[in-house]
XYZ file of C-alpha atoms in Angstrom:
366
model
C 65.371 12.433 -27.546
C 62.314 14.006 -28.842
C 58.850 12.850 -28.454
C 55.816 15.083 -31.081
C 52.755 13.379 -31.319
C 49.482 13.555 -33.174
C 46.757 11.201 -33.612
C 48.238 10.105 -36.718
C 51.276 10.208 -36.945
C 54.920 10.101 -34.242
C 57.917 12.326 -34.744
C 60.977 10.971 -32.720
C 63.913 12.674 -33.418
C 67.048 11.540 -31.632
C 70.609 11.698 -30.804
C 72.935 9.070 -30.660
C 76.392 10.464 -30.643
C 77.745 12.852 -33.651
C 74.604 11.273 -35.560
C 71.440 13.404 -35.259
C 67.848 11.628 -37.237
C 64.280 12.361 -37.251
C 61.937 9.506 -37.698
C 58.785 9.486 -38.962
C 55.905 6.871 -37.573
C 52.401 5.946 -38.618
C 49.963 5.063 -34.700
C 47.619 2.050 -35.453
C 44.031 2.783 -34.389
C 44.027 -0.183 -31.251
C 47.020 -0.024 -28.202
C 47.249 -3.489 -29.741
C 48.850 -3.357 -32.829
C 53.420 -1.688 -33.568
C 53.578 1.533 -34.682
C 54.810 1.603 -38.188
C 57.999 2.970 -38.733
C 57.010 5.290 -42.413
C 60.241 7.800 -43.213
C 63.805 8.367 -41.355
C 65.296 11.039 -42.804
C 68.894 11.629 -41.343
C 69.741 15.113 -40.620
C 73.519 14.416 -40.489
C 75.033 11.457 -43.056
C 75.592 8.730 -40.201
C 77.901 6.140 -40.059
C 77.616 2.703 -41.606
C 78.729 0.842 -38.606
C 76.664 2.364 -36.081
C 73.768 2.214 -38.574
C 72.455 -0.246 -37.307
C 72.355 0.036 -33.771
C 71.125 3.393 -34.624
C 67.426 2.872 -35.886
C 67.690 -0.268 -33.301
C 68.032 2.182 -30.502
C 65.424 4.385 -32.589
C 62.152 2.801 -33.738
C 62.485 0.728 -29.449
C 62.783 3.623 -28.143
C 59.664 5.387 -30.260
C 57.256 1.966 -29.072
C 57.759 2.399 -25.075
C 57.517 6.475 -25.662
C 54.188 5.372 -28.138
C 52.638 2.789 -25.560
C 53.930 5.288 -22.785
C 51.604 7.686 -23.906
C 49.003 5.751 -25.629
C 48.986 4.219 -21.746
C 48.575 7.606 -19.540
C 45.820 8.939 -23.032
C 43.797 5.438 -23.850
C 41.517 5.655 -27.095
C 37.975 5.497 -27.630
C 37.996 1.741 -28.074
C 39.555 1.439 -25.740
C 37.396 3.399 -23.549
C 34.256 1.190 -24.501
C 35.804 -2.424 -24.543
C 37.080 -1.921 -21.272
C 33.407 -0.561 -20.639
C 31.834 -3.415 -21.967
C 34.437 -6.008 -20.179
C 32.918 -4.323 -16.704
C 29.128 -4.458 -17.676
C 29.876 -8.253 -18.151
C 31.262 -8.743 -15.219
C 28.911 -7.069 -13.778
C 25.561 -9.096 -15.427
C 27.726 -12.514 -14.305
C 27.812 -11.783 -10.685
C 25.349 -13.552 -9.192
C 22.481 -10.667 -8.173
C 20.840 -11.111 -4.189
C 17.298 -10.270 -3.971
C 16.544 -6.998 -3.168
C 16.058 -6.550 -0.035
C 11.978 -5.928 1.518
C 12.288 -1.059 1.241
C 11.145 -0.182 4.980
C 11.014 3.594 4.225
C 8.408 4.155 6.823
C 10.426 2.157 9.680
C 12.391 4.666 11.641
C 8.952 7.372 11.094
C 6.545 4.452 12.626
C 9.727 3.947 15.310
C 8.947 7.253 16.724
C 5.226 6.274 15.998
C 5.187 4.158 18.360
C 7.850 6.272 20.799
C 6.174 9.271 20.698
C 2.935 8.751 20.693
C 0.147 10.102 17.393
C -2.547 12.098 18.041
C -5.795 10.398 18.595
C -8.367 12.208 15.545
C -11.847 10.487 15.911
C -13.022 10.428 19.570
C -15.818 8.679 20.983
C -17.853 10.250 24.358
C -17.583 6.752 25.677
C -18.744 6.398 29.375
C -20.264 2.893 27.734
C -20.164 0.479 25.054
C -22.749 2.203 22.791
C -21.138 6.028 23.751
C -17.811 4.233 21.672
C -20.455 4.327 18.604
C -20.634 8.218 18.264
C -18.062 10.917 16.580
C -17.991 13.739 20.334
C -18.942 16.551 18.296
C -21.940 15.529 17.245
C -23.107 12.923 20.603
C -26.305 13.707 22.343
C -27.289 11.157 23.795
C -27.845 6.770 22.864
C -30.130 6.467 20.376
C -32.603 4.007 20.800
C -33.204 0.796 18.369
C -36.174 1.652 16.250
C -33.586 5.384 15.906
C -30.498 3.811 15.584
C -31.906 1.193 12.696
C -33.238 4.092 10.302
C -29.709 6.412 11.302
C -28.363 3.606 10.234
C -31.343 3.210 7.192
C -30.135 6.203 5.114
C -26.572 6.934 6.830
C -25.405 3.751 4.491
C -27.539 4.820 1.768
C -25.985 8.211 1.607
C -22.777 6.729 1.622
C -22.720 4.460 -0.812
C -24.385 7.100 -3.120
C -21.642 9.423 -2.849
C -19.496 7.166 -3.480
C -21.013 6.138 -7.106
C -21.956 9.338 -8.235
C -18.502 10.356 -6.633
C -16.846 7.268 -8.465
C -15.050 5.579 -5.785
C -14.723 1.535 -4.818
C -16.332 0.902 -1.869
C -17.306 -2.801 -0.229
C -18.711 -4.188 2.524
C -16.599 -5.204 5.207
C -16.361 -7.105 8.980
C -20.161 -6.882 10.496
C -21.557 -5.224 7.156
C -20.737 -8.185 5.006
C -21.963 -10.827 7.746
C -25.273 -8.872 7.082
C -25.418 -8.726 3.577
C -24.011 -12.519 3.744
C -27.560 -14.110 5.732
C -29.928 -10.599 3.878
C -28.817 -7.964 2.251
C -29.398 -5.955 4.963
C -27.836 -4.704 8.738
C -27.552 -7.209 11.530
C -29.823 -4.944 13.920
C -27.238 -5.836 16.975
C -24.736 -4.227 14.786
C -23.950 -1.314 16.087
C -20.932 -1.186 13.242
C -21.259 0.024 9.576
C -18.227 -1.295 8.395
C -16.686 -0.710 4.464
C -13.032 -0.172 3.267
C -10.983 1.468 0.492
C -8.408 0.844 -1.355
C -5.345 3.376 -0.147
C -5.490 5.124 -3.432
C -9.203 5.802 -3.648
C -7.652 6.777 0.518
C -5.627 9.739 -0.876
C -8.442 10.902 -3.655
C -10.632 11.238 -1.105
C -8.197 12.783 1.910
C -7.533 14.971 -1.587
C -10.678 16.132 -3.015
C -13.412 15.378 -0.684
C -12.712 15.718 2.892
C -14.833 17.118 5.687
C -17.831 17.313 2.604
C -20.878 18.096 3.674
C -23.283 16.045 1.803
C -26.891 17.647 1.637
C -28.255 13.228 1.001
C -32.440 13.529 0.511
C -34.327 9.661 0.569
C -36.117 9.030 -2.446
C -39.067 7.910 0.095
C -42.604 9.542 0.774
C -42.282 11.781 2.511
C -38.183 12.622 1.114
C -35.783 12.053 4.501
C -33.203 14.674 4.088
C -30.265 14.306 6.184
C -26.412 16.162 5.823
C -23.615 13.600 6.747
C -19.536 14.584 6.518
C -16.960 12.322 5.454
C -13.681 13.271 7.800
C -10.899 11.381 6.434
C -7.731 11.807 9.266
C -4.807 12.415 8.725
C -2.853 10.617 9.387
C -4.466 8.255 6.542
C -1.219 8.379 5.273
C 1.223 6.432 7.561
C -0.377 3.012 5.782
C 1.407 1.846 9.011
C -1.008 0.969 11.964
C 2.164 2.751 14.299
C 0.522 3.562 17.970
C -2.144 2.226 17.580
C -4.617 5.521 18.246
C -5.315 6.197 14.409
C -6.694 3.537 12.806
C -9.214 3.858 10.925
C -9.249 6.219 8.290
C -11.805 8.199 7.526
C -15.188 8.102 9.209
C -18.737 8.797 7.320
C -20.689 10.454 9.957
C -24.802 11.741 10.664
C -24.827 15.346 12.139
C -27.399 15.381 13.099
C -26.128 12.545 16.193
C -23.216 11.403 15.586
C -23.341 7.662 14.484
C -20.525 7.154 11.988
C -19.763 4.170 9.521
C -16.065 3.142 10.075
C -13.852 4.114 6.406
C -10.211 2.284 6.476
C -8.178 1.574 3.905
C -6.176 -1.036 1.859
C -2.928 -1.096 0.618
C -0.230 -3.178 -0.438
C 2.089 -2.722 2.941
C 5.449 -4.512 0.927
C 4.596 -5.247 -2.395
C 8.119 -6.687 -2.379
C 8.000 -10.163 0.204
C 4.129 -10.034 0.245
C 2.903 -9.268 -3.415
C -0.460 -9.636 -3.705
C -1.329 -8.606 0.139
C -3.564 -6.207 1.194
C -3.901 -4.834 4.173
C -5.517 -2.737 6.979
C -3.953 -0.980 10.803
C -6.052 -3.623 12.143
C -3.999 -6.256 11.275
C -7.498 -7.422 8.664
C -5.230 -8.885 5.267
C -6.857 -10.237 2.376
C -4.690 -11.588 -1.555
C -6.104 -9.999 -4.564
C -7.819 -12.482 -5.675
C -9.927 -12.664 -2.536
C -11.173 -8.540 -3.041
C -11.185 -9.115 -6.763
C -13.266 -8.038 -9.117
C -15.307 -7.101 -7.172
C -19.037 -8.688 -6.614
C -22.123 -6.035 -7.642
C -25.185 -6.408 -4.826
C -28.133 -4.824 -3.411
C -27.806 -3.758 0.218
C -30.533 -1.859 1.491
C -31.968 -1.342 -1.232
C -28.589 0.051 -3.874
C -26.572 -1.238 -5.759
C -23.395 -1.806 -3.568
C -19.750 -3.859 -4.418
C -18.742 -6.755 -1.921
C -14.705 -8.492 -2.091
C -14.843 -11.765 -5.313
C -14.409 -14.538 -2.524
C -17.293 -13.259 0.319
C -17.808 -16.031 1.882
C -13.740 -17.363 2.150
C -13.379 -13.978 4.141
C -16.482 -14.315 6.037
C -15.091 -17.717 6.955
C -11.786 -17.016 8.442
C -13.212 -13.935 9.907
C -15.950 -14.970 11.739
C -15.435 -19.230 11.307
C -18.455 -21.010 9.840
C -21.153 -20.520 12.757
C -21.465 -17.198 11.806
C -22.859 -18.425 8.666
C -25.394 -21.134 10.132
C -25.883 -20.108 13.925
C -29.146 -18.592 14.150
C -29.562 -17.873 17.395
C -27.242 -15.032 18.641
C -27.647 -10.951 20.431
C -31.047 -11.303 21.653
C -32.639 -12.397 18.160
C -33.922 -15.012 15.726
C -33.775 -15.246 12.529
C -36.863 -16.049 10.715
C -36.203 -18.131 7.488
C -40.023 -17.556 6.790
C -39.845 -13.575 6.194
C -35.790 -14.131 6.057
C -34.939 -11.403 8.367
C -33.830 -11.353 11.606
C -36.214 -10.816 14.396
C -36.523 -9.457 17.695
C -37.313 -11.891 20.883
C -40.163 -10.715 23.064
C -38.843 -9.018 26.509
C -39.697 -11.747 28.838
C -37.722 -14.320 26.765
C -34.906 -11.398 26.508
C -35.669 -11.624 31.194
C -35.525 -15.341 31.300
C -32.504 -15.631 29.037
C -30.905 -12.800 31.163
C -31.690 -15.169 34.117
C -29.992 -17.881 33.072
C -26.672 -16.705 32.210
C -26.459 -15.064 35.571
C -26.960 -17.845 37.427
C -24.511 -19.909 35.359
C -22.188 -17.062 35.815
C -22.664 -17.351 39.673
C -22.292 -21.262 39.574
C -18.766 -21.035 37.287
C -17.845 -17.863 40.378
C -18.635 -20.421 43.143
C -16.487 -23.879 40.919
C -13.745 -21.432 41.211
C -14.006 -20.234 45.006
C -13.597 -24.212 46.348
C-alpha cells in the first residue's frame, strides 16, 4: 500500500493479489470525523467475489494511515484545543500565596559577615563629640553657639528641600520639640529628619555632595555653607551590619554639626504592605505618615507626619508630652518656652542625684 496526502485529500494505492486499486478520500478538518471516500478506481478489472474484501481492506488501511499521520502532525485546531485545555487546568489549580521576595537577603548576610565600612565618622571622645562630623570638627561648641548653629542649619536644610521639591519631614526628638512649641528642644544635640526611599535615591543622583550657600533674612544676614552628603550605602534599604544606619547628612562646614537624614522604605511590600521602616527599626504605617501636614518650625514652613501624636506616644510614651521638667530645663507655660534652670539649682540637683546613686550602691553591697 502506498499513501499520498495533501491538505484536502488522501490517495491510497493498494495491491491485493492480482488487484490494483487507487482510492481518493476527502480529509475532514477535525480528527474526530472519519475520512469519506470520494472515488475508487480499479486499475485492473476486479473479480466480483474479491470486491467486498478489497473495499473493506482499503477503507481500513486508509483510515489507519490517516490516523497515524494526523497523530504525528496535529492540526492547528487540535493544537489550539490542547492549549485551551491546559490553560483551563492551570486556572483551576489552587494558587499559593506568592512568597515575599528577598532579593537582598544573601547580600545582607554577606554584609553582616564581612562588614561594610562605616561612611560617616565622628570624633567621639565624649557623648557630645558624637554629634560632629570628623571632617569639620574643631571642638565642642558652647550652649549659645550650638543653638545658633542648629537654628540656621535647620532653616537652610528645609529651604533647600523646598527649593528643590524634596519632601522631608521632622522626626524623633525634633518632632517632639515641634509638638511643644514649634522649636528645637534646647538640650537636644540631634536634629532628625526623614525622607522616602525614592526621595533619598533622587538626592543621591542629583544633589549628592552639594555645597549650599545660605543667606538668612536676618538683619544683618547670616551667611553659611552647608554640605549635603549622601551615604553610598543608602542604596541598601536593610540594616546590614549596622555601620550605616544614617543615609545622609546636612553638615555645617564651619564646625561639623549636622542633621541626620534617614530614608523610609517599604522593605517587604508583599507580606507587610504599607509598612515603612528605616535601618534603625523604626516602623510606620502609610496612614501615620500621609498626607503630610504643613506647619511652622523655627520660623519656616516645614512638614510633619499626619498622625504625629500617635508616632510620638509610640516612640516616647505619653510622659514625653506632659513632663515639664527635663534635662536641666523647665517648661514655662506663660512664654511657652523651655528655660534653662539657674546654675545653682542645677548644682543642687546634681548633688541630690549623686547622693541617691551612692545610697543605691550601698544597698546593693549589703
